[in-house]
Tab-separated table of C-alpha atoms and ligand atoms in Angstrom:
chain	number	residue	atom	x	y	z
J	407	UNK	CA	-21.001	38.638	-7.575
J	408	UNK	CA	-22.035	39.934	-4.307
J	409	UNK	CA	-19.579	38.761	-1.874
J	410	UNK	CA	-22.122	37.051	0.407
J	411	UNK	CA	-23.045	33.198	0.837
J	412	UNK	CA	-25.645	32.841	3.711
J	413	UNK	CA	-27.994	29.925	2.809
J	414	UNK	CA	-26.143	26.576	2.449
J	415	UNK	CA	-27.200	23.272	1.281
J	416	UNK	CA	-24.914	20.329	2.120
J	417	UNK	CA	-25.436	17.066	0.537
J	418	UNK	CA	-24.175	13.742	1.901
J	419	UNK	CA	-23.663	15.388	5.732
J	420	UNK	CA	-23.642	11.872	7.321
J	421	UNK	CA	-21.037	10.588	5.074
J	422	UNK	CA	-17.268	9.717	6.008
J	423	UNK	CA	-16.114	13.408	4.562
J	424	UNK	CA	-19.455	15.043	4.665
J	425	UNK	CA	-19.892	14.968	8.494
J	426	UNK	CA	-16.419	16.782	9.028
J	427	UNK	CA	-17.625	19.667	6.238
J	428	UNK	CA	-21.006	19.643	7.952
J	429	UNK	CA	-19.648	20.120	11.564
J	430	UNK	CA	-17.484	23.012	10.097
J	431	UNK	CA	-20.034	24.650	8.402
J	432	UNK	CA	-22.284	24.544	11.609
J	433	UNK	CA	-19.269	25.511	14.020
J	434	UNK	CA	-18.509	28.498	11.473
J	435	UNK	CA	-21.776	30.174	12.427
J	436	UNK	CA	-21.578	32.012	9.254
J	437	UNK	CA	-24.445	30.333	7.392
J	438	UNK	CA	-27.871	29.119	7.471
J	439	UNK	CA	-27.276	25.238	6.859
J	440	UNK	CA	-29.783	22.828	5.191
J	441	UNK	CA	-29.031	19.083	4.592
J	442	UNK	CA	-30.402	17.389	1.593
J	443	UNK	CA	-30.870	13.581	2.151
J	444	UNK	CA	-32.801	10.673	0.736
J	445	UNK	CA	-35.849	9.477	2.035
J	446	UNK	CA	-34.275	6.283	2.986
J	447	UNK	CA	-31.407	8.022	5.046
J	448	UNK	CA	-31.631	6.879	8.808
J	449	UNK	CA	-29.276	9.907	10.099
J	450	UNK	CA	-30.588	11.947	12.809
J	451	UNK	CA	-29.528	15.692	12.825
J	452	UNK	CA	-30.146	18.296	15.359
J	453	UNK	CA	-33.603	19.647	15.855
J	454	UNK	CA	-32.336	23.038	14.428
J	455	UNK	CA	-31.049	21.919	11.048
J	456	UNK	CA	-33.347	21.850	8.218
J	457	UNK	CA	-33.634	18.814	6.292
J	458	UNK	CA	-34.705	18.740	2.718
J	459	UNK	CA	-35.683	15.223	1.425
J	460	UNK	CA	-35.224	14.620	-2.362
J	461	UNK	CA	-35.537	11.369	-4.394
J	462	UNK	CA	-33.234	13.389	-6.762
J	463	UNK	CA	-35.924	13.760	-9.262
J	464	UNK	CA	-35.633	17.376	-10.837
J	465	UNK	CA	-38.693	18.613	-9.212
J	466	UNK	CA	-37.658	17.679	-5.596
J	467	UNK	CA	-33.998	18.959	-6.341
J	468	UNK	CA	-35.114	22.446	-7.707
J	469	UNK	CA	-37.637	22.755	-5.242
J	470	UNK	CA	-34.987	22.096	-2.136
J	471	UNK	CA	-32.437	24.486	-3.785
J	472	UNK	CA	-35.025	27.449	-4.212
J	473	UNK	CA	-33.419	30.334	-2.191
J	474	UNK	CA	-30.017	28.893	-1.314
J	475	UNK	CA	-26.887	30.554	-2.226
J	476	UNK	CA	-24.557	27.719	-2.522
J	477	UNK	CA	-24.753	23.788	-2.654
J	478	UNK	CA	-21.996	21.663	-1.273
J	479	UNK	CA	-21.864	18.023	-2.448
J	480	UNK	CA	-20.099	15.163	-0.417
J	481	UNK	CA	-21.829	12.567	-2.405
J	482	UNK	CA	-19.997	9.282	-2.096
J	483	UNK	CA	-19.106	6.838	-5.087
J	484	UNK	CA	-22.436	5.245	-4.928
J	485	UNK	CA	-24.511	8.498	-5.404
J	486	UNK	CA	-21.959	10.571	-7.496
J	487	UNK	CA	-23.720	10.089	-10.876
J	488	UNK	CA	-26.570	12.047	-9.450
J	489	UNK	CA	-23.978	14.919	-9.264
J	490	UNK	CA	-25.132	15.981	-12.901
J	491	UNK	CA	-28.724	16.558	-12.000
J	492	UNK	CA	-27.722	18.211	-8.902
J	493	UNK	CA	-25.635	20.741	-11.008
J	494	UNK	CA	-28.930	21.112	-13.506
J	495	UNK	CA	-31.293	21.704	-10.536
J	496	UNK	CA	-28.796	24.367	-8.927
J	497	UNK	CA	-28.894	26.186	-12.432
J	498	UNK	CA	-32.772	25.952	-12.669
J	499	UNK	CA	-32.979	27.281	-8.745
J	500	UNK	CA	-30.547	29.960	-9.358
J	501	UNK	CA	-28.069	28.710	-6.544
J	502	UNK	CA	-24.839	30.942	-6.867
J	503	UNK	CA	-21.844	28.437	-6.040
J	504	UNK	CA	-21.515	25.033	-6.297
J	505	UNK	CA	-18.771	22.892	-4.809
J	506	UNK	CA	-18.548	19.505	-6.117
J	507	UNK	CA	-17.610	16.351	-4.641
J	508	UNK	CA	-13.909	16.267	-5.052
J	509	UNK	CA	-11.840	16.426	-1.934
J	510	UNK	CA	-9.003	14.074	-2.800
J	511	UNK	CA	-6.755	13.413	-5.653
J	512	UNK	CA	-5.546	15.977	-8.445
J	513	UNK	CA	-8.240	15.339	-10.739
J	514	UNK	CA	-6.803	17.507	-13.253
J	515	UNK	CA	-3.944	14.739	-13.627
J	516	UNK	CA	-4.867	12.565	-16.536
J	517	UNK	CA	-2.723	9.641	-15.029
J	518	UNK	CA	-4.932	9.622	-11.945
J	519	UNK	CA	-8.059	9.926	-13.877
J	520	UNK	CA	-7.146	7.053	-16.247
J	521	UNK	CA	-6.104	4.804	-13.052
J	522	UNK	CA	-9.014	5.395	-10.843
J	523	UNK	CA	-12.263	4.034	-12.016
J	524	UNK	CA	-14.688	6.718	-10.598
J	525	UNK	CA	-12.294	9.516	-11.301
J	526	UNK	CA	-13.383	9.593	-15.000
J	527	UNK	CA	-16.844	10.325	-13.545
J	528	UNK	CA	-15.323	13.305	-11.461
J	529	UNK	CA	-13.791	14.742	-14.623
J	530	UNK	CA	-17.167	14.406	-16.725
J	531	UNK	CA	-18.773	16.249	-13.809
J	532	UNK	CA	-16.399	19.079	-13.587
J	533	UNK	CA	-16.826	19.421	-17.237
J	534	UNK	CA	-20.277	19.867	-17.057
J	535	UNK	CA	-20.133	22.154	-13.965
J	536	UNK	CA	-17.702	24.475	-15.818
J	537	UNK	CA	-20.101	24.218	-18.657
J	538	UNK	CA	-22.735	26.070	-16.606
J	539	UNK	CA	-20.814	28.997	-15.815
J	540	UNK	CA	-22.451	30.746	-18.736
J	541	UNK	CA	-25.847	29.901	-17.002
J	542	UNK	CA	-25.017	31.805	-13.862
J	543	UNK	CA	-23.529	29.117	-11.491
J	544	UNK	CA	-19.815	29.482	-10.002
J	545	UNK	CA	-18.081	26.730	-8.655
J	546	UNK	CA	-14.934	26.010	-6.726
J	547	UNK	CA	-13.448	22.343	-6.363
J	548	UNK	CA	-11.337	21.605	-3.710
J	549	UNK	CA	-8.547	18.817	-4.009
J	550	UNK	CA	-7.051	18.063	-0.361
J	551	UNK	CA	-5.021	14.632	-1.202
J	552	UNK	CA	-6.057	11.650	1.028
J	553	UNK	CA	-7.704	12.401	4.255
J	554	UNK	CA	-4.664	11.772	6.744
J	555	UNK	CA	-6.392	11.514	10.193
J	556	UNK	CA	-9.441	9.367	8.390
J	557	UNK	CA	-6.508	7.138	6.546
J	558	UNK	CA	-4.335	6.090	9.373
J	559	UNK	CA	-7.675	4.783	11.117
J	560	UNK	CA	-8.552	2.997	7.957
J	561	UNK	CA	-5.433	2.137	6.446
J	562	UNK	CA	-5.926	4.429	3.138
J	563	UNK	CA	-2.407	5.904	2.902
J	564	UNK	CA	-0.651	2.443	4.259
J	565	UNK	CA	-0.463	3.100	7.893
J	566	UNK	CA	-2.918	1.525	10.487
J	567	UNK	CA	-2.498	3.213	13.858
J	568	UNK	CA	-4.312	0.482	15.249
J	569	UNK	CA	-2.493	-2.441	14.578
J	570	UNK	CA	1.057	-0.156	13.921
J	571	UNK	CA	1.511	-1.588	10.423
J	572	UNK	CA	2.873	0.330	7.537
J	573	UNK	CA	2.993	-0.468	3.757
J	574	UNK	CA	5.673	1.463	2.071
J	575	UNK	CA	5.690	1.857	-1.497
J	576	UNK	CA	8.811	2.903	-3.726
J	577	UNK	CA	11.465	3.315	-0.914
J	578	UNK	CA	8.963	5.675	0.890
J	579	UNK	CA	10.835	9.051	0.066
J	580	UNK	CA	7.985	10.537	-2.341
J	581	UNK	CA	6.461	13.375	-0.894
J	582	UNK	CA	2.581	13.630	-1.164
J	583	UNK	CA	-0.106	16.136	0.228
J	584	UNK	CA	-2.451	15.156	2.825
J	585	UNK	CA	-5.396	16.837	4.779
J	586	UNK	CA	-6.992	16.103	7.961
J	587	UNK	CA	-10.728	16.086	7.939
J	588	UNK	CA	-10.933	19.378	9.928
J	589	UNK	CA	-8.635	21.109	7.397
J	590	UNK	CA	-10.971	19.990	4.667
J	591	UNK	CA	-13.936	21.366	6.933
J	592	UNK	CA	-11.843	24.680	7.147
J	593	UNK	CA	-11.539	25.107	3.579
J	594	UNK	CA	-15.012	24.726	2.494
J	595	UNK	CA	-15.913	27.444	5.159
J	596	UNK	CA	-13.096	29.510	3.741
J	597	UNK	CA	-14.374	28.986	-0.060
J	598	UNK	CA	-18.067	30.048	1.024
J	599	UNK	CA	-16.854	32.898	3.163
J	600	UNK	CA	-14.685	34.387	0.305
J	601	UNK	CA	-16.779	33.722	-2.788
J	602	UNK	CA	-15.230	36.237	-5.254
J	603	UNK	CA	-11.726	35.325	-4.605
J	604	UNK	CA	-12.387	31.587	-4.946
J	605	UNK	CA	-14.597	31.937	-7.949
J	606	UNK	CA	-14.551	29.205	-10.959
J	607	UNK	CA	-11.050	27.628	-9.502
J	608	UNK	CA	-9.878	24.102	-8.766
J	609	UNK	CA	-7.944	25.028	-5.301
J	610	UNK	CA	-5.509	22.744	-3.619
J	611	UNK	CA	-4.791	22.379	-0.057
J	612	UNK	CA	-2.851	20.450	2.566
J	613	UNK	CA	-2.505	19.846	6.439
J	614	UNK	CA	1.134	19.041	5.666
J	615	UNK	CA	3.114	17.428	2.570
J	616	UNK	CA	5.259	14.569	3.731
J	617	UNK	CA	6.673	11.339	2.525
J	618	UNK	CA	5.935	7.826	3.895
J	619	UNK	CA	9.156	7.736	5.566
J	620	UNK	CA	8.611	10.834	7.392
J	621	UNK	CA	5.237	10.022	8.493
J	622	UNK	CA	6.571	6.456	9.634
J	623	UNK	CA	9.181	8.325	11.944
J	624	UNK	CA	6.448	10.521	13.329
J	625	UNK	CA	4.176	7.642	13.988
J	626	UNK	CA	6.755	5.579	15.751
J	627	UNK	CA	7.825	8.597	17.770
J	628	UNK	CA	4.383	9.504	18.896
J	629	UNK	CA	3.239	5.819	19.815
J	630	UNK	CA	6.413	5.010	21.181
J	631	UNK	CA	6.379	1.849	19.271
J	632	UNK	CA	8.433	0.099	16.465
J	633	UNK	CA	5.789	-0.236	13.416
J	634	UNK	CA	5.720	-3.509	11.449
J	635	UNK	CA	6.814	-2.400	7.788
J	636	UNK	CA	6.015	-4.316	4.664
J	637	UNK	CA	7.809	-2.981	1.653
J	638	UNK	CA	6.015	-2.853	-2.069
J	639	UNK	CA	5.877	-0.848	-5.163
J	640	UNK	CA	3.290	1.262	-6.787
J	641	UNK	CA	3.746	-0.699	-9.952
J	642	UNK	CA	2.570	-3.925	-7.906
J	643	UNK	CA	-0.067	-2.134	-6.431
J	644	UNK	CA	-1.495	-1.261	-9.765
J	645	UNK	CA	-1.280	-4.639	-11.292
J	646	UNK	CA	-2.861	-6.168	-8.073
J	647	UNK	CA	-5.464	-3.368	-7.702
J	648	UNK	CA	-6.683	-3.950	-11.256
J	649	UNK	CA	-6.839	-7.533	-10.887
J	650	UNK	CA	-9.084	-7.391	-7.584
J	651	UNK	CA	-11.116	-4.505	-8.871
J	652	UNK	CA	-11.871	-6.502	-11.905
J	653	UNK	CA	-12.874	-9.447	-10.056
J	654	UNK	CA	-15.132	-7.002	-7.888
J	655	UNK	CA	-13.217	-7.135	-4.737
J	656	UNK	CA	-13.470	-3.704	-3.353
J	657	UNK	CA	-9.972	-3.883	-1.776
J	658	UNK	CA	-8.416	-3.539	-5.356
J	659	UNK	CA	-9.623	0.000	-5.497
J	660	UNK	CA	-8.138	0.946	-2.152
J	661	UNK	CA	-4.571	-0.444	-3.646
J	662	UNK	CA	-5.212	1.677	-6.827
J	663	UNK	CA	-6.100	4.721	-4.636
J	664	UNK	CA	-2.650	4.059	-2.717
J	665	UNK	CA	-0.830	4.107	-5.994
J	666	UNK	CA	-2.281	7.138	-7.183
J	667	UNK	CA	-1.357	9.017	-3.795
J	668	UNK	CA	2.046	7.640	-3.512
J	669	UNK	CA	3.171	6.716	-7.143
J	670	UNK	CA	5.213	9.117	-9.406
J	671	UNK	CA	3.431	11.283	-12.013
J	672	UNK	CA	0.014	11.546	-10.103
J	673	UNK	CA	0.408	15.049	-9.390
J	674	UNK	CA	0.124	14.349	-5.433
J	675	UNK	CA	2.660	16.540	-4.097
J	676	UNK	CA	0.682	20.025	-4.464
J	677	UNK	CA	3.723	22.034	-3.001
J	678	UNK	CA	5.372	21.105	-6.448
J	679	UNK	CA	2.601	19.564	-8.959
J	680	UNK	CA	0.396	22.545	-8.202
J	681	UNK	CA	-0.047	25.677	-5.874
J	682	UNK	CA	-1.513	25.558	-2.340
J	683	UNK	CA	-4.346	27.822	-1.638
J	684	UNK	CA	-3.973	27.491	2.207
J	685	UNK	CA	-2.834	31.018	2.427
J	686	UNK	CA	-5.368	32.677	0.167
J	687	UNK	CA	-8.336	30.680	2.246
J	688	UNK	CA	-6.428	31.574	5.599
J	689	UNK	CA	-6.360	27.903	6.644
J	690	UNK	CA	-4.539	27.185	10.047
J	691	UNK	CA	-1.258	25.370	10.127
J	692	UNK	CA	-1.599	21.535	10.782
J	693	UNK	CA	1.825	20.009	10.878
J	694	UNK	CA	2.790	16.313	10.931
J	695	UNK	CA	4.096	16.181	14.262
J	696	UNK	CA	1.212	17.906	16.218
J	697	UNK	CA	-1.336	15.861	14.042
J	698	UNK	CA	0.257	12.254	14.809
J	699	UNK	CA	1.158	13.566	18.442
J	700	UNK	CA	-2.967	14.050	18.843
J	701	UNK	CA	-3.812	10.862	16.728
J	702	UNK	CA	-1.717	8.938	19.317
J	703	UNK	CA	-3.541	10.470	22.149
J	704	UNK	CA	-6.933	9.806	20.616
J	705	UNK	CA	-7.666	13.251	20.559
J	706	UNK	CA	-9.236	15.437	17.743
J	707	UNK	CA	-7.293	17.335	15.161
P	1135	NAP	N1	-9.361	12.226	0.097
P	1135	NAP	C1	-9.716	11.131	0.614
P	1135	NAP	O1	-9.216	10.402	1.368
P	1135	NAP	C2	-11.188	10.874	0.524
P	1135	NAP	C3	-11.566	9.743	1.444
P	1135	NAP	C4	-12.726	9.070	1.108
P	1135	NAP	C5	-13.792	9.869	0.224
P	1135	NAP	N2	-13.220	10.806	-0.626
P	1135	NAP	C6	-14.049	11.634	-1.804
P	1135	NAP	O2	-14.940	12.562	-0.823
P	1135	NAP	C7	-16.480	12.387	-1.256
P	1135	NAP	C8	-17.376	12.065	-0.678
P	1135	NAP	O3	-17.288	10.320	-0.087
P	1135	NAP	P1	-17.417	9.758	1.350
P	1135	NAP	O4	-16.938	8.579	1.325
P	1135	NAP	O5	-17.711	10.500	2.329
P	1135	NAP	O6	-19.220	9.490	0.817
P	1135	NAP	P2	-20.046	8.212	1.555
P	1135	NAP	O7	-19.791	8.569	3.214
P	1135	NAP	O8	-19.985	7.022	0.903
P	1135	NAP	O9	-21.477	8.978	1.195
P	1135	NAP	C9	-21.844	10.116	1.365
P	1135	NAP	C10	-23.178	10.517	1.410
P	1135	NAP	O10	-23.867	10.205	-0.127
P	1135	NAP	C11	-25.029	10.337	0.177
P	1135	NAP	N3	-25.955	9.356	-0.955
P	1135	NAP	C12	-26.639	9.945	-1.888
P	1135	NAP	N4	-27.035	8.841	-2.611
P	1135	NAP	C13	-26.428	7.525	-2.233
P	1135	NAP	C14	-26.690	6.365	-2.794
P	1135	NAP	N5	-27.295	5.977	-3.792
P	1135	NAP	N6	-26.125	5.556	-1.986
P	1135	NAP	C15	-25.318	6.173	-0.964
P	1135	NAP	N7	-24.936	6.962	-0.495
P	1135	NAP	C16	-25.990	7.857	-1.036
P	1135	NAP	C17	-25.469	9.622	1.538
P	1135	NAP	O11	-26.101	10.834	2.199
P	1135	NAP	P3	-27.744	10.368	2.519
P	1135	NAP	O12	-27.796	9.197	3.348
P	1135	NAP	O13	-27.986	11.821	3.568
P	1135	NAP	O14	-28.508	10.652	1.500
P	1135	NAP	C18	-24.064	9.494	2.273
P	1135	NAP	O15	-24.080	9.713	3.582
P	1135	NAP	C19	-16.491	11.452	-2.622
P	1135	NAP	O16	-15.964	12.403	-3.664
P	1135	NAP	C20	-14.972	10.715	-2.254
P	1135	NAP	O17	-14.394	10.285	-3.711
P	1135	NAP	C21	-12.024	11.276	-0.356
């Protein structure tokens, strides 16, 4: 395979994570970027970005992907089931590389896949993607752990920088790998810049790997404030999360996600449960102290 990816389509470029991936792809200046978007989408892109509209019919997807070297999916939960159709259209259009909408937990971990409702779908998508290798489509999956900067703004990983509240699980000493949005963007650019090195692999990245207690100390130091700490257990989060989710309460899913990042046996410490690819990808180092210092000052990381 020629070691060059030039024409890249991103799907979900306006999303929570997709916006950062899109920004990094454009900033790298290495690719000709197009955005695949639904007709009902309202996001406005810069005039030099080519917009490919699709209702996710086979015809519109294959048409959009003709002449493209790579497709990067950042589909969110609501559109994730369409990823199978997207992969099939990539094969038909002769796309060389597909990056699936992963970007989080260790989806090779059976305990994680069993806990989180839509991780089963991600596993199915990964199996379908792998089966397309014989049809000439190559792939690279990226596990980045929970998004740290996004997470402390939304409370995803048990810290809320706005309210200075922390929810600490199981004593807070278990370490987990976590990435800033910009590091995820760096990783996608690196994968597409090194297609041979990254071919048909599931790669793990981080900005840093730390425990909740280490993060709390860093956040208290950077914000100059004592945070209000609530202590709980991942076991309680799983029980409560399942009950809430069964009633259709989305906060249950957030509890299950926290249990998955912070609990034992979910493969969340990529430094010991997997192998980090930061070096192979040439990712910049991003440590906990400089990250929380930037966040406390409202600066970009
Ligand atoms: N590690 C973490 O902390 C973390 C956090 C959040 C998400 N994630 C993962 O990152 C990936 C992207 O998630 P996200 O939260 O960024 O996605 P999102 O913002 O919910 O959605 C991304 C895009 O999907 C497109 N889309 C296609 N069909 C859709 C439909 N039927 N309904 C709504 N949107 C649809 C939309 O783009 P258009 O409007 O342009 O069509 C939308 O902007 C997922 O795999 C998710 O699991 C990881």
